[in-house]
Structures are given as C-alpha cells and as structure tokens.
XYZ file of C-alpha atoms in Angstrom:
346
model
C 0.000 0.000 0.000
C 1.321 3.420 -0.942
C -0.184 6.846 -1.496
C -1.005 6.226 -5.168
C -2.784 2.935 -4.468
C -4.644 4.527 -1.569
C -5.852 7.342 -3.846
C -7.000 4.844 -6.474
C -8.919 2.852 -3.873
C -10.437 6.004 -2.425
C -11.520 7.129 -5.895
C -13.104 3.745 -6.561
C -14.807 3.802 -3.159
C -16.268 7.266 -3.712
C -17.563 6.252 -7.163
C -19.263 3.145 -5.753
C -20.425 5.064 -2.702
C -22.117 7.660 -4.903
C -24.187 4.896 -6.519
C -25.042 3.431 -3.118
C -26.016 6.917 -1.954
C -28.571 7.200 -4.754
C -30.062 3.812 -3.882
C -30.024 4.575 -0.166
C -31.866 7.845 -0.756
C -34.506 5.995 -2.787
C -34.976 3.423 -0.029
C -35.320 6.106 2.636
C -37.808 8.004 0.470
C -40.049 4.973 -0.132
C -39.945 3.789 3.488
C -40.667 7.247 4.865
C -43.740 7.711 2.670
C -45.157 4.173 2.397
C -43.444 2.125 5.183
C -42.267 -0.288 2.457
C -38.708 -1.621 2.686
C -38.214 -1.677 -1.073
C -36.190 -4.821 -1.690
C -36.954 -4.671 -5.474
C -34.903 -1.462 -5.650
C -32.074 -3.609 -6.998
C -34.342 -4.829 -9.811
C -34.946 -1.230 -10.869
C -31.169 -0.935 -11.184
C -30.965 -4.108 -13.278
C -33.942 -3.257 -15.466
C -32.660 0.245 -16.172
C -29.131 -0.925 -16.946
C -29.998 -3.935 -19.076
C -32.851 -2.182 -20.900
C -30.325 0.512 -21.848
C -27.824 -2.150 -22.950
C -30.453 -3.945 -25.066
C -31.597 -0.685 -26.666
C -27.977 0.111 -27.499
C -27.921 -3.054 -29.647
C -30.975 -1.848 -31.570
C -33.462 -4.283 -30.004
C -36.590 -3.722 -27.923
C -36.230 -4.935 -24.304
C -38.879 -7.199 -22.824
C -39.366 -4.707 -19.992
C -41.393 -2.531 -22.385
C -43.911 -5.375 -22.737
C -43.812 -5.931 -18.969
C -44.844 -2.311 -18.402
C -47.755 -2.814 -20.818
C -48.864 -6.001 -19.050
C -48.625 -4.396 -15.605
C -50.666 -1.461 -16.867
C -53.434 -3.812 -17.965
C -53.465 -5.471 -14.546
C -53.548 -2.067 -12.807
C -56.474 -0.985 -15.006
C -58.350 -4.180 -14.165
C -57.790 -3.541 -10.448
C -59.074 0.015 -10.798
C -62.209 -1.248 -12.521
C -62.743 -3.834 -9.791
C -62.340 -1.237 -7.033
C -64.778 1.128 -8.766
C -67.363 -1.518 -9.700
C -70.000 -0.135 -7.323
C -69.779 3.450 -8.558
C -68.426 3.594 -12.088
C -67.565 7.236 -12.700
C -66.572 8.162 -16.224
C -63.934 10.664 -15.098
C -62.251 8.136 -12.840
C -62.316 5.426 -15.518
C -60.868 7.769 -18.147
C -58.086 8.823 -15.782
C -57.253 5.186 -15.064
C -57.384 4.368 -18.785
C -54.972 7.178 -19.620
C -52.510 6.248 -16.864
C -52.622 2.465 -17.081
C -53.304 1.784 -20.773
C -52.483 4.821 -22.899
C -49.209 5.651 -21.101
C -47.545 2.203 -21.341
C -48.904 1.754 -24.891
C -47.310 5.064 -25.873
C -44.021 4.032 -24.262
C -44.129 0.692 -26.110
C -44.878 2.425 -29.411
C -42.062 4.936 -28.848
C -39.654 2.130 -28.035
C -40.493 0.229 -31.233
C -40.411 3.423 -33.278
C -37.103 4.761 -31.962
C -35.098 1.625 -31.151
C -32.320 0.947 -33.635
C -28.563 0.490 -33.962
C -28.054 4.189 -34.762
C -30.319 5.598 -32.065
C -28.529 8.300 -30.010
C -27.478 7.407 -26.477
C -29.690 10.141 -25.015
C -32.783 8.612 -26.645
C -31.934 5.138 -25.329
C -31.483 6.564 -21.836
C -34.835 8.369 -22.023
C -36.623 5.219 -23.231
C -35.047 3.125 -20.449
C -36.110 5.647 -17.818
C -39.674 5.778 -19.164
C -39.984 1.989 -19.153
C -38.638 1.510 -15.626
C -40.625 4.473 -14.265
C -43.835 2.911 -15.605
C -42.917 -0.434 -14.016
C -42.305 1.248 -10.652
C -45.583 3.135 -10.844
C -47.602 0.007 -11.656
C -45.735 -2.071 -9.080
C -47.078 0.153 -6.320
C -50.614 -0.035 -7.682
C -50.607 -3.809 -8.047
C -48.616 -5.009 -5.046
C -48.552 -2.321 -2.365
C -51.531 0.003 -2.688
C -54.017 -2.739 -1.650
C -51.811 -3.414 1.410
C -51.150 0.217 2.331
C -52.811 -0.037 5.761
C -51.308 -3.353 6.821
C -48.280 -3.884 9.069
C -44.667 -3.325 8.056
C -44.104 -7.092 8.219
C -46.827 -7.768 5.634
C -45.369 -5.059 3.393
C -41.919 -6.610 3.792
C -43.219 -10.035 2.754
C -44.883 -8.465 -0.297
C -41.618 -6.688 -1.093
C -39.695 -9.975 -0.996
C -42.274 -11.549 -3.299
C -41.982 -8.669 -5.776
C -38.200 -9.002 -5.732
C -38.334 -12.708 -6.553
C -40.917 -12.175 -9.308
C -39.021 -9.304 -10.940
C -35.727 -11.169 -10.704
C -37.248 -14.202 -12.438
C -38.716 -11.999 -15.149
C -35.300 -10.393 -15.555
C -33.851 -13.810 -16.363
C -36.579 -14.297 -18.978
C -36.047 -10.887 -20.583
C -32.258 -10.617 -20.512
C -30.974 -14.174 -20.183
C -28.204 -15.451 -17.949
C -25.392 -13.712 -19.848
C -24.055 -10.403 -18.606
C -24.264 -7.158 -20.581
C -22.484 -3.834 -20.787
C -23.707 -0.579 -22.258
C -21.962 2.272 -24.063
C -20.347 4.985 -21.957
C -22.188 8.249 -21.578
C -19.101 10.286 -22.417
C -15.539 9.707 -23.624
C -14.217 12.769 -21.794
C -11.377 12.126 -19.336
C -9.703 14.323 -16.734
C -6.293 13.643 -15.187
C -5.434 14.998 -11.738
C -2.012 13.861 -10.583
C -1.946 10.050 -10.607
C -5.733 9.825 -10.840
C -7.710 9.654 -14.071
C -11.391 10.546 -13.948
C -13.423 9.201 -16.854
C -16.539 10.874 -18.160
C -18.585 8.053 -16.664
C -17.235 8.578 -13.146
C -17.696 12.350 -13.469
C -21.310 11.704 -14.500
C -21.748 9.545 -11.378
C -20.475 12.329 -9.112
C -22.443 15.055 -10.859
C -25.748 13.198 -10.963
C -25.449 12.087 -7.330
C -24.884 15.643 -6.132
C -27.656 16.912 -8.415
C -30.129 14.340 -7.067
C -29.311 15.132 -3.446
C -29.785 18.856 -4.053
C -32.942 18.259 -6.111
C -34.482 16.078 -3.391
C -33.619 18.683 -0.764
C -35.278 21.417 -2.846
C -38.249 19.181 -3.695
C -39.039 18.238 -0.102
C -38.263 21.634 1.345
C -39.812 24.094 -1.090
C -42.521 22.393 -3.194
C -46.115 21.692 -2.231
C -45.889 18.083 -3.416
C -42.682 17.532 -1.448
C -44.279 18.885 1.716
C -47.271 16.626 1.107
C -44.933 13.630 0.915
C -43.273 14.699 4.164
C -46.676 15.016 5.828
C -47.598 11.529 4.624
C -44.337 10.216 6.047
C -45.040 11.759 9.459
C -48.680 10.695 9.787
C -50.676 8.980 7.035
C -54.003 9.400 8.818
C -53.379 13.056 9.564
C -52.366 13.638 5.951
C -55.616 12.110 4.742
C -57.633 14.239 7.164
C -56.181 17.447 5.705
C -56.885 16.332 2.130
C -53.571 14.820 1.034
C -54.028 11.792 -1.204
C -51.774 9.181 0.377
C -52.243 6.919 -2.644
C -50.792 9.611 -4.895
C -47.931 10.098 -2.431
C -47.089 6.390 -2.668
C -47.183 6.502 -6.460
C -44.825 9.477 -6.538
C -42.448 7.804 -4.070
C -42.273 4.630 -6.168
C -41.931 6.674 -9.355
C -38.951 8.568 -7.932
C -37.398 5.371 -6.545
C -37.678 3.574 -9.899
C -36.156 6.560 -11.719
C -33.268 6.741 -9.244
C -32.689 2.985 -9.578
C -32.754 3.134 -13.381
C -30.344 6.066 -13.473
C -28.012 4.217 -11.098
C -28.060 1.179 -13.375
C -27.351 3.272 -16.470
C -24.388 4.839 -14.659
C -23.033 1.426 -13.640
C -23.508 -0.679 -16.786
C -20.720 0.994 -18.847
C -18.282 0.445 -15.967
C -18.942 -3.216 -15.143
C -20.805 -6.184 -16.578
C -24.265 -6.585 -15.073
C -26.382 -9.736 -14.900
C -30.085 -10.157 -14.301
C -29.509 -10.682 -10.550
C -26.647 -8.227 -9.958
C -28.920 -5.430 -8.842
C -29.957 -7.253 -5.680
C -26.433 -7.156 -4.234
C -25.995 -3.514 -5.225
C -29.351 -2.653 -3.677
C -28.375 -4.383 -0.429
C -25.356 -2.101 -0.075
C -27.639 0.880 -0.549
C -29.865 -0.688 2.099
C -26.934 -0.788 4.539
C -26.427 2.940 4.014
C -30.153 3.526 4.542
C -30.115 1.499 7.773
C -27.137 3.484 9.083
C -29.185 6.584 8.293
C -32.051 5.150 10.323
C -34.286 5.030 7.229
C -35.124 8.681 7.916
C -32.032 10.861 7.356
C -31.012 11.694 3.777
C -27.658 13.396 4.607
C -26.620 10.612 6.994
C -27.575 8.015 4.373
C -25.410 9.754 1.753
C -22.420 9.922 4.126
C -22.918 6.284 5.144
C -23.014 5.251 1.471
C -19.622 6.864 0.860
C -18.253 4.997 3.883
C -19.688 1.713 2.587
C -18.127 2.283 -0.830
C -14.731 3.136 0.675
C -14.778 0.112 2.996
C -15.646 -2.094 0.027
C -12.763 -0.703 -2.037
C -10.156 -1.150 0.703
C -11.542 -4.587 1.597
C -11.107 -5.703 -2.016
C -7.425 -4.775 -1.719
C -6.656 -6.320 1.662
C -9.087 -9.277 1.740
C -10.901 -9.632 -1.576
C -12.365 -13.039 -0.642
C -14.125 -11.511 2.366
C -15.057 -8.181 0.765
C -18.821 -8.720 0.894
C -18.663 -10.121 4.420
C -16.785 -7.071 5.674
C -19.213 -4.680 3.988
C -22.324 -6.367 5.350
C -20.765 -6.599 8.822
C -20.952 -2.796 8.992
C -24.640 -3.101 9.751
C -24.123 -5.113 12.965
C -22.695 -2.404 15.280
C -25.320 0.041 13.998
C -28.149 -2.357 14.843
C -26.637 -3.076 18.274
C -26.284 0.625 19.087
C -29.824 1.362 17.907
C -31.238 -1.510 19.957
C -29.440 -0.237 23.058
C -30.645 3.319 22.459
C -34.257 2.301 21.816
C -36.592 2.429 24.817
C -37.472 -0.928 26.328
C -40.950 -2.178 25.486
C -42.605 -4.768 27.698
C -44.079 -7.756 25.874
C -47.817 -8.133 26.001
C -49.015 -10.965 28.195
C -51.845 -13.257 27.162
C-alpha cells in the first residue's frame, strides 16, 4: 500500500459510494412515505441498466412489454375497485394512466429503437420503461396493502423481488451485458484519471441530493410527501391523497434505480440478478441513516463504498462479508438506544 494505491482505492470507493447513496436515498424516500422496505430497488437498477444495454444493440427490451402487461393489470384492479360506482372521469383517468401511457411508451420504443439511435434517446426510453414499471408495481402489489403492518409489506416486497428477478432472467438471459459509456471525456489529476462516466456519477449524485432537498423543502408536493411520512391518517384528514404520495415515491425510486443502473452498466458487466447485491449495499447505508435521514444516508453510502474498495485490496475473498458486517454495530447501538418495550401478556 502506498499513497497512489490509496488514492485509487479512495476514488473507486467514492464512485461506488455515490451509486449506493442514490439507492439509499430511494430506499429512505419509499420507506418514509409508504413504510415499504423496497427490496426490489435492486431490480430497478438491473432493469434500467440492461434495458439501456439492449436498446444500445438496436433491439426492444422485454421490460417494455412488462410495463404494458402491468398497466393492464392495474387498469383491471381500478375497474374492480370502482365496480360499485363507475364514474366516467375516474375510468378515463385510469385508462390514460394504465393503458395509454404504457402503450405510448411501447410504441415509442419500437419506433425509436435501432442500432443508430442516439445514447440520449436510449437513456430516455429506459427511464420511461422503468418508471412505468415502478408506478404500476405500487398499484398492483402495495396500494391494496397500504394499511397493513410493516411485516406484511416486507413479505410483499420480498415476493416482488423474486418475481421481478425471475422476469429479468426471462427478458435478458443469464449472460451479462455492458452498455456504451455516456461520455468519452477524461480528466487527469495527478496520478488519478477521472473518466466521463465517473464524473457523471459524481455530478448526478450531487444533483439528485440537491434536487431532493429542494423538492421536499420548497414544493407543495414535497411537503405533502413529508406530511404523509409523518402521519398517514393526519395527511388524509387534511386532504392529502396518500395513494398519490405512494405513487410518486415509487416513481422517484424507480427513476433513481434506473439512473443508477445506467451509470453502472458501462463500468462493469451486469447480470439479471446483480442489482440485488448492489441494492443491499444501498440498504446498509439507509439502515445506518435510520431510514429517515437523507444526509446521513449519503455519508454512510460513501463509507460503505470506501470500505468495500479497501476490503477488495486487503481481503478480496471476504469483501462482501466485511461490507455487510458494517450493519451489525449500527443495529446493536440502535437496539441499546431504543426504549425498552414490555411484551404483552396473554
């Protein structure tokens, strides 16, 4: 170990930590608003990355058809819920959101996909597809369970993860994929070389953190989400639609996951199940942040990324073990700090 190697490892750790920070922020956002521990966050990463990689080859990813199918299911659920009072306005709104939107995305994907399609168009199509999947996932799996316990929501989250991971194998196969880099620009600072991809990771992470801070602090919708996070019943009493809050939270989480995947896939080969491990490291950062603090989650993510980088140098065989062990002292400290609760007696 010397100064140059240490700088390289620190650079790698900060790059990985920036990705984990994005995922950790998404997990905190979803849990705060809906009480859902979003285990499928890793699948949003995979779907975004591999959809982008497939589009770069000129083909249409199967995720576009998945969004269409999930939209049909969501529309059927809306019709079932409104069977006793069929209002034309409500049906038309559901039709536009659940049928017209995914159909338009599917048509755009078929119309624009090709070997000469610009990278920016492929990125936009990937984000649209994954955002639609995230939106419909909440409607199908979590909105009917919104008032149940956190344990029930966790079980549903695990089920969604397994289903989306299996579908990922069907859509993308078992072989890994890589996508084209967003930029070929490179910057050299001393012994370190920053590629355009790593600069994009840093820039987008900072931009997302600032944007979320502005969104939650200064917009009416952001304040509504914060109110829903504090007290769902109170939010409903003052006229805030908690269902809409959940949809927005899942929409933002799916977009953040897809962007993270698009940032990763030019750097390393991704497989259909890679996102789960990446999402777990974001989950560690979110747990360290208490699933409530965005700044603490971002700082914890950088620590997780740095620990992973140095662990890969000193003990590469135990890298994952060392990273996941970080969660143990945090859980112990939180359990000691939490007030004691007596168990109910029968």
